[in-house]
Coordinates of C-alpha atoms and ligand atoms in Angstrom, one line a residue:
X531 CA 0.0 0.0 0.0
X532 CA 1.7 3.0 -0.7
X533 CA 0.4 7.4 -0.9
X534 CA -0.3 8.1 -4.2
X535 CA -1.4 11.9 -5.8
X536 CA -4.8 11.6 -7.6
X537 CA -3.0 12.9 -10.7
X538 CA -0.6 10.1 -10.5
X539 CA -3.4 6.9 -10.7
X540 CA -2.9 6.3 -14.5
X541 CA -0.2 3.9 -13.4
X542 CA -1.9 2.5 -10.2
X543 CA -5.2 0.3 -11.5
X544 CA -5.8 -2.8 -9.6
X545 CA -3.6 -1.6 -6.6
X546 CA -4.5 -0.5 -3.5
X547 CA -3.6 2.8 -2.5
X548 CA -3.8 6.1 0.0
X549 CA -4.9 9.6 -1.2
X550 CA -5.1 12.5 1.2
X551 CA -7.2 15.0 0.2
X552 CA -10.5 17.4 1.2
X553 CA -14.0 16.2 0.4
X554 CA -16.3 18.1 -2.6
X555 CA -19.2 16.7 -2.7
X556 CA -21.1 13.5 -1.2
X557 CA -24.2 11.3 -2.4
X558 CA -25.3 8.2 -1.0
X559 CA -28.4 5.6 -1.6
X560 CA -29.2 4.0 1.5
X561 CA -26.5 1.2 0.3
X562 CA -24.0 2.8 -1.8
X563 CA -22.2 6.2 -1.2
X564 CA -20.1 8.6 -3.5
X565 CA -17.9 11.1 -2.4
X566 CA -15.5 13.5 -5.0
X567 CA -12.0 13.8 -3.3
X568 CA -9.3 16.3 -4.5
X569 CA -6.1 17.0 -3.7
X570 CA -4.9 19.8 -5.8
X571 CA -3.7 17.3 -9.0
X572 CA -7.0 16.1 -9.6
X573 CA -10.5 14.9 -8.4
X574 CA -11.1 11.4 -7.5
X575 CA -14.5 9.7 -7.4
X576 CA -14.8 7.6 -4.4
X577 CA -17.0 4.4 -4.2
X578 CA -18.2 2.6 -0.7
X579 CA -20.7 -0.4 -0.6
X580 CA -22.5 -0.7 2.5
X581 CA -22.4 -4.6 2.6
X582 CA -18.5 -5.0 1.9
X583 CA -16.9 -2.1 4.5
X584 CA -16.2 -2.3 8.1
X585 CA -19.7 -0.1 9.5
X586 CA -17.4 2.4 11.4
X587 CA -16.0 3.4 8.0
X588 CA -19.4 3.5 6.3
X589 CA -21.2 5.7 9.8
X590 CA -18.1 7.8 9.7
X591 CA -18.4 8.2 5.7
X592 CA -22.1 9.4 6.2
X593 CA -20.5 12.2 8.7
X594 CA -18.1 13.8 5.7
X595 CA -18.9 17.1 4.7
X596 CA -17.7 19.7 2.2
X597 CA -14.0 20.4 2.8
X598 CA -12.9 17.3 5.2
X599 CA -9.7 16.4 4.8
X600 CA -9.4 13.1 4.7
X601 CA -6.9 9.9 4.2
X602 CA -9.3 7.0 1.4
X603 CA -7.4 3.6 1.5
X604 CA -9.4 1.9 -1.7
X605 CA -8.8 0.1 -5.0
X606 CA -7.8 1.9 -8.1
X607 CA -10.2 1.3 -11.0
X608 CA -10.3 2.5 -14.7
X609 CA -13.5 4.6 -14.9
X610 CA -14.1 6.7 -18.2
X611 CA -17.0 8.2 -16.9
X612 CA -15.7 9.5 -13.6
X613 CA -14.0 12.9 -13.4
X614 CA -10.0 12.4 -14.1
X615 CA -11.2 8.8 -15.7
X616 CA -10.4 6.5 -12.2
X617 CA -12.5 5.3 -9.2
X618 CA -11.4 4.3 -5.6
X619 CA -13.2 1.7 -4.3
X620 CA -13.1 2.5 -0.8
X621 CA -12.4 0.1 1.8
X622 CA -11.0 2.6 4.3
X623 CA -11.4 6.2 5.3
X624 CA -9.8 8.1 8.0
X625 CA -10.4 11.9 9.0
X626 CA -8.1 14.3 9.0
X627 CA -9.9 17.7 9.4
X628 CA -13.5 18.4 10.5
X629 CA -14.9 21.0 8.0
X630 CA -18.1 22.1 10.3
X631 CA -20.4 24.9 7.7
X632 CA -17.8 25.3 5.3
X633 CA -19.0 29.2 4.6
X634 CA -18.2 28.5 0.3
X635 CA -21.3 26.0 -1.0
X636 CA -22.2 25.2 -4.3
X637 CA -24.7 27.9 -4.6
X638 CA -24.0 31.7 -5.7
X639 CA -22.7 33.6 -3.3
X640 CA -21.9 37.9 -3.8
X641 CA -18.2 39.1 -5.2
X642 CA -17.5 40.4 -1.8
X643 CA -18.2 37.7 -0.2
X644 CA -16.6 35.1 -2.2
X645 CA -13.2 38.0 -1.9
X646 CA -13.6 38.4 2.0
X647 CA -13.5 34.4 2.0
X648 CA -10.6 34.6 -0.9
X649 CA -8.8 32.1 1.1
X650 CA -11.2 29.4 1.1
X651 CA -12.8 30.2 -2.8
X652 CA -9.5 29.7 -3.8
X653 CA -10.2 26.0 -3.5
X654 CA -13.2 25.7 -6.3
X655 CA -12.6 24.5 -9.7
X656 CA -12.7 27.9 -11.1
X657 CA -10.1 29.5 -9.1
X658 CA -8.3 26.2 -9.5
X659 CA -8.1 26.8 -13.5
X660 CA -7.4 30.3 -13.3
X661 CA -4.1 29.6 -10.6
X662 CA -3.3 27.2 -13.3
X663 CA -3.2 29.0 -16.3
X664 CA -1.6 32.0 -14.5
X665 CA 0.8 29.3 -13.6
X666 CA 1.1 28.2 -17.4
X667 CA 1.4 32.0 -19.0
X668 CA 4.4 32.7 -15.6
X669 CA 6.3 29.7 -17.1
X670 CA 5.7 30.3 -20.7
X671 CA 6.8 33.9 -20.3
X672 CA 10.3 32.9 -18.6
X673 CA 10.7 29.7 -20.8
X674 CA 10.6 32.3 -23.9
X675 CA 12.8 34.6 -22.8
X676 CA 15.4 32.0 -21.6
X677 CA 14.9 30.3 -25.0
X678 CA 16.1 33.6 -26.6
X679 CA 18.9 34.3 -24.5
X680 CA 17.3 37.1 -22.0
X681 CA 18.5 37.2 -18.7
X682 CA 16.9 37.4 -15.8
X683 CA 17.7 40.1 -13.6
X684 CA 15.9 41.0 -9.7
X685 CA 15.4 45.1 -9.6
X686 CA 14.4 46.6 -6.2
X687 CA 11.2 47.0 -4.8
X688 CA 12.5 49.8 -2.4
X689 CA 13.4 52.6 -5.0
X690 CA 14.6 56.2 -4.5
X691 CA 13.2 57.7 -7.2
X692 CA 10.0 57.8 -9.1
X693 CA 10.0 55.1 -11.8
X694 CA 6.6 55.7 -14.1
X695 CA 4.5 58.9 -12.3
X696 CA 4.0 60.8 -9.1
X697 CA 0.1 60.0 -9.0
X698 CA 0.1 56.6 -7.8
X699 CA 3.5 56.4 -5.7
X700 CA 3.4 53.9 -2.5
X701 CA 5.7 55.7 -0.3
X702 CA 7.3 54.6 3.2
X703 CA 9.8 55.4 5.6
X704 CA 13.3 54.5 4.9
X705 CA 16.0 55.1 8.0
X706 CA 17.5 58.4 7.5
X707 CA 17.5 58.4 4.1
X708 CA 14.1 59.9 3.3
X709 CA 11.2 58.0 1.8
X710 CA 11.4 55.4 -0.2
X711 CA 9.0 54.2 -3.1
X712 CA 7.2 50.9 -3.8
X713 CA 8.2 50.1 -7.2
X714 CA 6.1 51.1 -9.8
X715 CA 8.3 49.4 -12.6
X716 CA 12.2 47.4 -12.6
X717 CA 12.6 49.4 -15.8
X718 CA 15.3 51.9 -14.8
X719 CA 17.3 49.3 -13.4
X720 CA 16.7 47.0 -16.1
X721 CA 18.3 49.5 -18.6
X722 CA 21.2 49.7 -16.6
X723 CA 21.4 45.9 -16.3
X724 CA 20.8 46.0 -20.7
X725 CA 24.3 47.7 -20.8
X726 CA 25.6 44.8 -18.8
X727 CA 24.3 42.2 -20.5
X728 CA 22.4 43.0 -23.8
X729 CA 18.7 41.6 -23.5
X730 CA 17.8 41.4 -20.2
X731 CA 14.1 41.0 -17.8
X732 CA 12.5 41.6 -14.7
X733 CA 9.8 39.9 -13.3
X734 CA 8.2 41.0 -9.8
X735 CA 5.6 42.4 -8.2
X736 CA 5.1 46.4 -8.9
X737 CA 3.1 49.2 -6.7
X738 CA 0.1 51.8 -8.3
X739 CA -1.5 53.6 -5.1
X740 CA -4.0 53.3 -8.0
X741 CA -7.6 55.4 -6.9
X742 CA -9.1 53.9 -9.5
X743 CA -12.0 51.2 -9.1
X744 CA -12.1 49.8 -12.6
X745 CA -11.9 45.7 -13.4
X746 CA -8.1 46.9 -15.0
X747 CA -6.6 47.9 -11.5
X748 CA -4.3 46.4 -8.9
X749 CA -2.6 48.3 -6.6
X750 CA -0.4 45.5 -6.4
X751 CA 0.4 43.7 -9.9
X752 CA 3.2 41.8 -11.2
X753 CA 5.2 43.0 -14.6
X754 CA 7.7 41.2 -16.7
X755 CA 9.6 43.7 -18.1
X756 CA 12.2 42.8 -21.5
X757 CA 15.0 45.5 -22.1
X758 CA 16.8 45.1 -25.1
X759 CA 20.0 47.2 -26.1
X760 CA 20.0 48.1 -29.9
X761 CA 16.6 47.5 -30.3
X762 CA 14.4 50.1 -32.1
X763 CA 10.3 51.0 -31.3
X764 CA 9.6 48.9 -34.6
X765 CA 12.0 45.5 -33.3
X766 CA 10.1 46.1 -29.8
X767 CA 6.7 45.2 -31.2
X768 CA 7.9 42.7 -33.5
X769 CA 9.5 41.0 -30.0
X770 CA 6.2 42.0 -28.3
X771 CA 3.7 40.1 -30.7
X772 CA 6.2 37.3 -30.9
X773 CA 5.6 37.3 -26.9
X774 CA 2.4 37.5 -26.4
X775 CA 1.5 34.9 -29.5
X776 CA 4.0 32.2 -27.6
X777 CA 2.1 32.5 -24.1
X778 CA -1.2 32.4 -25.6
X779 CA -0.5 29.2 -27.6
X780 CA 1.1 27.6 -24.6
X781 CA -2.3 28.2 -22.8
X782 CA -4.4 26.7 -25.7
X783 CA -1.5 23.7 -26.0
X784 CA -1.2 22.5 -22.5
X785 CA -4.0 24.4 -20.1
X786 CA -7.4 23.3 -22.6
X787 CA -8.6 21.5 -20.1
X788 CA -8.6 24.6 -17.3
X789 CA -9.8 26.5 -20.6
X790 CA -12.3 24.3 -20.9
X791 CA -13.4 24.3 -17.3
X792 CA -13.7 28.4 -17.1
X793 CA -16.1 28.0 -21.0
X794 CA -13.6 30.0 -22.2
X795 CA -14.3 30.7 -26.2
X796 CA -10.7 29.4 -27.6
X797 CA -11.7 30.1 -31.0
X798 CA -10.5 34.0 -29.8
X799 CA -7.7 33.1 -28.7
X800 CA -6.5 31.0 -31.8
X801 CA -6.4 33.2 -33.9
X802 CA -3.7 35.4 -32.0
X803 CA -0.7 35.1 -34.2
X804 CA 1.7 37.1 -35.4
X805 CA 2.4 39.8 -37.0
X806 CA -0.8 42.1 -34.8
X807 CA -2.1 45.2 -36.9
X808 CA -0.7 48.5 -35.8
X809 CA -2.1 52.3 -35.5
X810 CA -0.7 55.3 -35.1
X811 CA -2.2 57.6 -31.9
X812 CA -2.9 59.9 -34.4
X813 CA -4.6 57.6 -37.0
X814 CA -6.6 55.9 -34.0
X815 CA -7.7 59.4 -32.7
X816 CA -9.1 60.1 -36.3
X817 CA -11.0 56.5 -36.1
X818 CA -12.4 57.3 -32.7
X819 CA -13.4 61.0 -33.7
X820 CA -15.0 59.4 -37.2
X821 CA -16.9 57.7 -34.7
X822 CA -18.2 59.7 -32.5
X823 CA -16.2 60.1 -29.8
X824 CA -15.4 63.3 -28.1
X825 CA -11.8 63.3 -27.8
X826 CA -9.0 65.4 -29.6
X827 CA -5.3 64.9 -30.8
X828 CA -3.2 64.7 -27.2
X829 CA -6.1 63.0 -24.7
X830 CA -5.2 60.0 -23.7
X831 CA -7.0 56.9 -25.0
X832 CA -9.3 55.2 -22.2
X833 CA -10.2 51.8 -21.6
X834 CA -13.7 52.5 -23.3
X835 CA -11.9 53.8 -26.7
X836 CA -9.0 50.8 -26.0
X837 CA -11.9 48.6 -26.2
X838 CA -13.9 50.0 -29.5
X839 CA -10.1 50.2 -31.1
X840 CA -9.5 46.6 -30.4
X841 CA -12.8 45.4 -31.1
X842 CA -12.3 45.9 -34.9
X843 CA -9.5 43.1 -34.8
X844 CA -9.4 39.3 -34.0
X845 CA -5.9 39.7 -32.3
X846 CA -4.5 42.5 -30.4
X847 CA -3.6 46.1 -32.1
X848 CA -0.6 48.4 -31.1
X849 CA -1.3 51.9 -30.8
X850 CA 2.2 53.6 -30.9
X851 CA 4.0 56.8 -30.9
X852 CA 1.3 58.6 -28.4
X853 CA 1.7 62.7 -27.7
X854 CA 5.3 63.1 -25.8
X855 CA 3.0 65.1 -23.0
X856 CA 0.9 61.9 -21.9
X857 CA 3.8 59.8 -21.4
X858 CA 6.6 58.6 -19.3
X859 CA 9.6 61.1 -19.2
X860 CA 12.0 58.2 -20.5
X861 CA 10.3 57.7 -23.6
X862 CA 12.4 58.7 -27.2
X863 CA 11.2 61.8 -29.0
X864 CA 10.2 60.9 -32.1
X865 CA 12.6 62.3 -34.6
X866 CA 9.9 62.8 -37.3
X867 CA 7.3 64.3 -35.1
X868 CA 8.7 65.8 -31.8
X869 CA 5.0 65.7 -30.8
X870 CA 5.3 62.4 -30.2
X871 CA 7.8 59.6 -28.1
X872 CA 8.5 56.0 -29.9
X873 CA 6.1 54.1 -27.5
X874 CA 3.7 52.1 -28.1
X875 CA 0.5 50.4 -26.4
X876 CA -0.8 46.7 -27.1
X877 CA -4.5 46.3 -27.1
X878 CA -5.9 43.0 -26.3
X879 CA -9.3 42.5 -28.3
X880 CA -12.8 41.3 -26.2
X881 CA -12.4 44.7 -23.8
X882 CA -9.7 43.3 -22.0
X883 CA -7.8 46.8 -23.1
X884 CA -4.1 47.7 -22.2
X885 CA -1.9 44.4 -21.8
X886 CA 1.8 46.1 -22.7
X887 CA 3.7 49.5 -22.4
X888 CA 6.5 50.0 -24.2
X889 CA 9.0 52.1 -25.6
X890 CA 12.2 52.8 -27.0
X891 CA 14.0 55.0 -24.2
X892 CA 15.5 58.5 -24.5
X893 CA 19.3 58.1 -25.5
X894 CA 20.7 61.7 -25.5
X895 CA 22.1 62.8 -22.0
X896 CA 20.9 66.2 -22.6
X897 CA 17.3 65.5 -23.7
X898 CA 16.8 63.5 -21.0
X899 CA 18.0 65.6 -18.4
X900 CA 15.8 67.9 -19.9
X901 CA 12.8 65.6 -19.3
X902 CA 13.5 65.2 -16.0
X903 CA 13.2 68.6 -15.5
X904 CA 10.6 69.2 -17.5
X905 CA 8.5 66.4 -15.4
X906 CA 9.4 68.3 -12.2
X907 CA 11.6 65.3 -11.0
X908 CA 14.8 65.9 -8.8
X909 CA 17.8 65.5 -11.0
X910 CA 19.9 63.9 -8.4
X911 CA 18.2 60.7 -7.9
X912 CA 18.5 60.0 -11.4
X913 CA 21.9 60.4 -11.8
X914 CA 22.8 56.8 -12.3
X915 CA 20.1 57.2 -14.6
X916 CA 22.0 59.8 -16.4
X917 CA 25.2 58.2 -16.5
X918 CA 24.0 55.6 -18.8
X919 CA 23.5 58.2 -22.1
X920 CA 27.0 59.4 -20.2
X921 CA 29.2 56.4 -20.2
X922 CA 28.1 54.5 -23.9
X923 CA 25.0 55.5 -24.8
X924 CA 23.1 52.9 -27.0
X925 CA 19.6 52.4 -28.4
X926 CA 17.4 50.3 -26.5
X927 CA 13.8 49.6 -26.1
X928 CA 11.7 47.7 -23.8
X929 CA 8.3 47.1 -22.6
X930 CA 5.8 45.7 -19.5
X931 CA 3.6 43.0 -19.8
X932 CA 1.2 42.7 -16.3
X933 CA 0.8 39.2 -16.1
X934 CA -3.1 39.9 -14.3
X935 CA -4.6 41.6 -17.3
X936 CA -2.8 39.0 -19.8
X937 CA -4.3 36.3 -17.2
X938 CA -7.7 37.5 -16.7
X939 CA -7.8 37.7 -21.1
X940 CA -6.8 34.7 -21.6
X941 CA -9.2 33.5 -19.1
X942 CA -12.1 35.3 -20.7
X943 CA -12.4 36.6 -16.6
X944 CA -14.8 39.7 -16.2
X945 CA -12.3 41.5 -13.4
X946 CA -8.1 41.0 -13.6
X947 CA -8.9 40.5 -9.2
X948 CA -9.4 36.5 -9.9
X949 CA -6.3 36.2 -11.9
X950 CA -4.3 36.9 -8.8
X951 CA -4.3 34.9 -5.4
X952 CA -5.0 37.5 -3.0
X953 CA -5.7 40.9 -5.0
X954 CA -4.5 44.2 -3.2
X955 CA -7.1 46.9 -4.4
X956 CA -8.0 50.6 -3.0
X957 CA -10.3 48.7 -0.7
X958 CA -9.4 45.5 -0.4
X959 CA -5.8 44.3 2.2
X960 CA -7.6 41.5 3.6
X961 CA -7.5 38.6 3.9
Ligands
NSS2040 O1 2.8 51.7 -16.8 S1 3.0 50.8 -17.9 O2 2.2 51.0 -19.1 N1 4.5 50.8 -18.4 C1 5.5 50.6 -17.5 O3 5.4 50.4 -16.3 C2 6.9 50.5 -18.2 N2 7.9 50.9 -17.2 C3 7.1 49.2 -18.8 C4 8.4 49.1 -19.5 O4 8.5 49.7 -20.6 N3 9.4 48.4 -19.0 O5 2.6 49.4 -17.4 C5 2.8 48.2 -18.2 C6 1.7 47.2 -18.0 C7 0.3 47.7 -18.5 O6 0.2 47.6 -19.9 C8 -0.6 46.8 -17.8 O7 -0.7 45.5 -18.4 C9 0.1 46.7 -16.4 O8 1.4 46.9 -16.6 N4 -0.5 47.6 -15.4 C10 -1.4 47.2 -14.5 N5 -1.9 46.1 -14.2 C11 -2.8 46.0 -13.2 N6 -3.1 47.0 -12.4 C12 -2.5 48.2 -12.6 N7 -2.8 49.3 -11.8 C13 -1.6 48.4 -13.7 N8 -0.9 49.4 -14.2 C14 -0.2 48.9 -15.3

C-alpha cells in the first residue's frame, strides 16, 4: 500500500492505495455512497458499498462534509465516466480535518463575499483553473525569454526615485535616508542591467497607489519587463507580438482542459498570431473621432476607446507613438514628429484593453535631463540614470507586460482580481 497523488493513478489500476485529500461533494443511496475527493492534481471519485466495508468506516463516511480532509485507503479502477477517468473503491477512510459549515457552497454567493473568504474560494474549480493557467502563462513567459537568450535580472522594490508617475506612488519610511517608493516598474534598473548584459528582464511584483475602481486595476500587480540594447520602437513590437503569440498558444496547448473548465471561447484566442495590426495615436484618434467620440489629438486613450479600437481586430492592435505630453519622461522623441515619443500600447481585443507599455528610451544625455526637469523630478536621484547616455549610450527599447490583465484575457475573466491569489485593491488588504 503506498500514498499516491490523484494525478498520478494512471499507473496504479488494480492496486490499492492512499490519497489524502479534502471532500467536494457527497451522495449516498441508503446502500452505496459517493464522495469526490481532491487534492490539488485532480479529483477522485470515491466508491463505498455498504455490505463489503467495516460499518465504522461507512457511519463515519455518512459524517463527511464539504472540505474534510481526509486519508481513502481503496482500489484503483479504470473509470471513463468519472471525473479524471479513475475510481477508488473504498475500503478505508480516515479523517483528517472536520470541516463544520464550510462558509463557500455550491450555490451563488456575492463578489465580496466570495473576496472576504478569498482564502477558502481559492479552492473551487474555477479558481483552481485560473491559478493554473496563470501558472502556465508565468512559465511560458520565462521559458521564452530564456529560450532567446534574456536574462533574468531581480530590480528593487524599495526605490529612490520615481520610476513611471507621481500620481500613484506607495511611499514609506526609509532610516535616514528619506522616503522610499514601492516600485512602480524594474525598468530603470533594467536598462542599466541591458548595458551589462544586452537583453535582459525583470519579473516581480510592482506598486500603483491606483484610486481607481475599474476591473483593469491592482494596486499590487506583477510585470515582466524585457529590455533590449540596440533595439528600435519597430524591433520592440515585433519581440512583443512574438511574446504575447508564444504564451497564448502555450495556454491553448497545455492548459485546454482549465480552458475548458472556465467555458472559455478558444476560438478567440487561436487566432492570435503574429504579426498584430498596428495604429498610429494619431490615426486611432481620427478613427475614434470618425466615430463619434469626443476626444482630440493629445487625450489620452481610455479603456472604453481601447476597447472599440481593439474590437475591430481578432488579435490584439498596437497603438504607438502617443503625444510626448501623456507619457513617461524616458520615452524617445520621435525624430519625425517631436510631438510624439516612440512608445507604443498593445491592445488586447474582447475589452480586455491595455496588456503592454513599451518604448524605446530616451538616448541623449541632454534631452533627457531635460525631461526630467521638465516632469518636475529631482535630477539627483536620477543620476545613475544619467550616467548611462553618459558612459556609452546605446539604443534600447523595452516594454511591461502585467501578467493579471494577460491572465484575466486569456481567461475570458470579467475582473483582472481573480487572476491573482489575494488581489490588493483601494479597498481591499484582507484577507
Ligand atoms: O505603466 S505601464 O504602461 N509601463 C511601464 O510600467 C513601463 N515601465 C514598462 C516598460 O517599458 N518596462 O505598465 C505596463 C503594463 C500595463 O500595460 C498593464 O498591463 C500593467 O502593466 N499595469 C497594471 N496592471 C494591473 N493594475 C494596474 N494598476 C496596472 N498598471 C499597469
Amino acid at each position: 500500500m503506498s500514498h499516491v497523488e490523484i494525478g498520478g493513478l494512471s499507473g496504479c489500476v488494480g492496486e490499492t492505495v492512499t490519497i489524502q485529500g479534502w471532500v467536494t461533494t457527497t451522495r449516498s443511496s441508503g446502500k452505496v455512497a459517493f464522495a469526490v475527493i481532491r487534492d490539488g492534481t485532480g479529483l477522485l471519485q470515491c466508491v463505498l458499498v455498504k455490505s463489503q466495508v467495516a460499518e465504522e468506516v461507512w457511519d463515519r463516511f455518512q459524517g463527511l462534509t464539504q472540505e474534510t480532509s481526509v486519508a481513502v485507503t481503496g482500489e484503483v479502477r479504470a473509470e471513463p465516466r468519472s471525473p479524471g477517468g479513475y475510481e477508488l473503491g473504498l475500503t478505508g477512510l480516515e479523517v483528517i480535518g472536520e470541516s463544520v459549515d464550510f462558509p463557500i457552497s455550491p450555490k451563488e454567493h456575492g463578489t465580496a463575499f466570495l473576496h472576504e473568504h478569498r482564502h477558502l474560494w481559492l479552492r473551487s474549480r474555477r479558481q483552481v483553473a485560473i491559478a493554473r493557467v496563470r501558472h502556465e502563462v508565468v512559465q511560458a513567459i520565462r521559458d521564452f525569454l530564456y529560450e532567446r537568450g534574456f536574462v533574468c535580472v531581480d530590480t528593487p522594490i524599495l526605490t529612490g526615485a520615481i520610476g513611471e508617475e507621481a500620481g500613484n506612488l506607495f511611499s514609506t519610511e526609509y532610516f535616514d535616508l528619506g522616503s522610499a517608493y514601492l516600485a512602480q516598474t524594474g525598468q530603470l534598473y533594467g536598462e542599466a542591467a541591458a548595458a551589462a548584459l544586452g537583453k535582459i528582464y525583470c519579473f516581480g511584483p510592482t506598486f500603483r497607489a491606483e484610486k481607481s475602481k475599474t476591473r483593469r486595476h491592482l494596486t499590487e500587480f506583477w510585470m515582466v519587463e524585457p529590455e533590449v540594447a540596440w533595439l528600435d520602437s519597430d524591433g520592440n513590437m515585433e519581440l512583443q507580438e512574438q511574446f504575447i503569440s508564444y504564451i497564448v498558444a502555450r495556454a491553448l496547448d497545455r492548459r485546454a482542459e482549465e480552458l475548458k473548465e472556465l467555458e472559455r471561447d478558444t476560438s478567440r484566442l487561436e487566432s492570435v498570431t503574429a504579426p498584430f495590426p498596428r495604429l498610429s495615436y494619431t490615426d486611432a484618434i481620427a478613427y475614434l473621432k470618425s466615430e463619434g467620440h469626443d476626444l482630440e489629438w493629445g487625450a489620452d486613450i481610455g479603456g472604453d476607446e481601447e476597447t472599440v479600437l481593439a474590437s475591430r481586430y481578432d488579435r490584439p492592435v498596437f497603438v504607438y507613438n502617443y503625444p510626448k505630453a501623456i507619457k513617461a519622461f524616458y520615452m524617445k522623441e520621435n525624430p519625425d514628429d517631436p510631438r510624439t515619443v516612440l512608445s507604443n500600447d498593445c491592445l488586447a481585443p474582447e475589452g480586455y484593453g491595455e496588456i503592454i507599455g513599451g518604448s524605446q528610451r530616451e538616448d541623449d544625455y541632454d534631452r533627457l535631463l531635460a525631461r526630467i526637469v521638465d516632469y518636475g523630478l529631482d535630477p539627483d536621484a536620477y543620476k545613475w540614470y544619467l550616467d548611462l547616455r553618459k558612459y556609452g549610450t546605446f539604443a534600447h527599447s523595452g516594454f511591461g507586460l502585467g501578467v493579471e490583465r494577460t491572465v484575466a484575457w486569456i481567461c475570458g475573466i470579467p475582473h483582472i482580481r481573480e487572476a491573482i491569489a489575494f488581489p490588493r485593491q483601494i479597498h481591499r488588504l484582507y484577507p
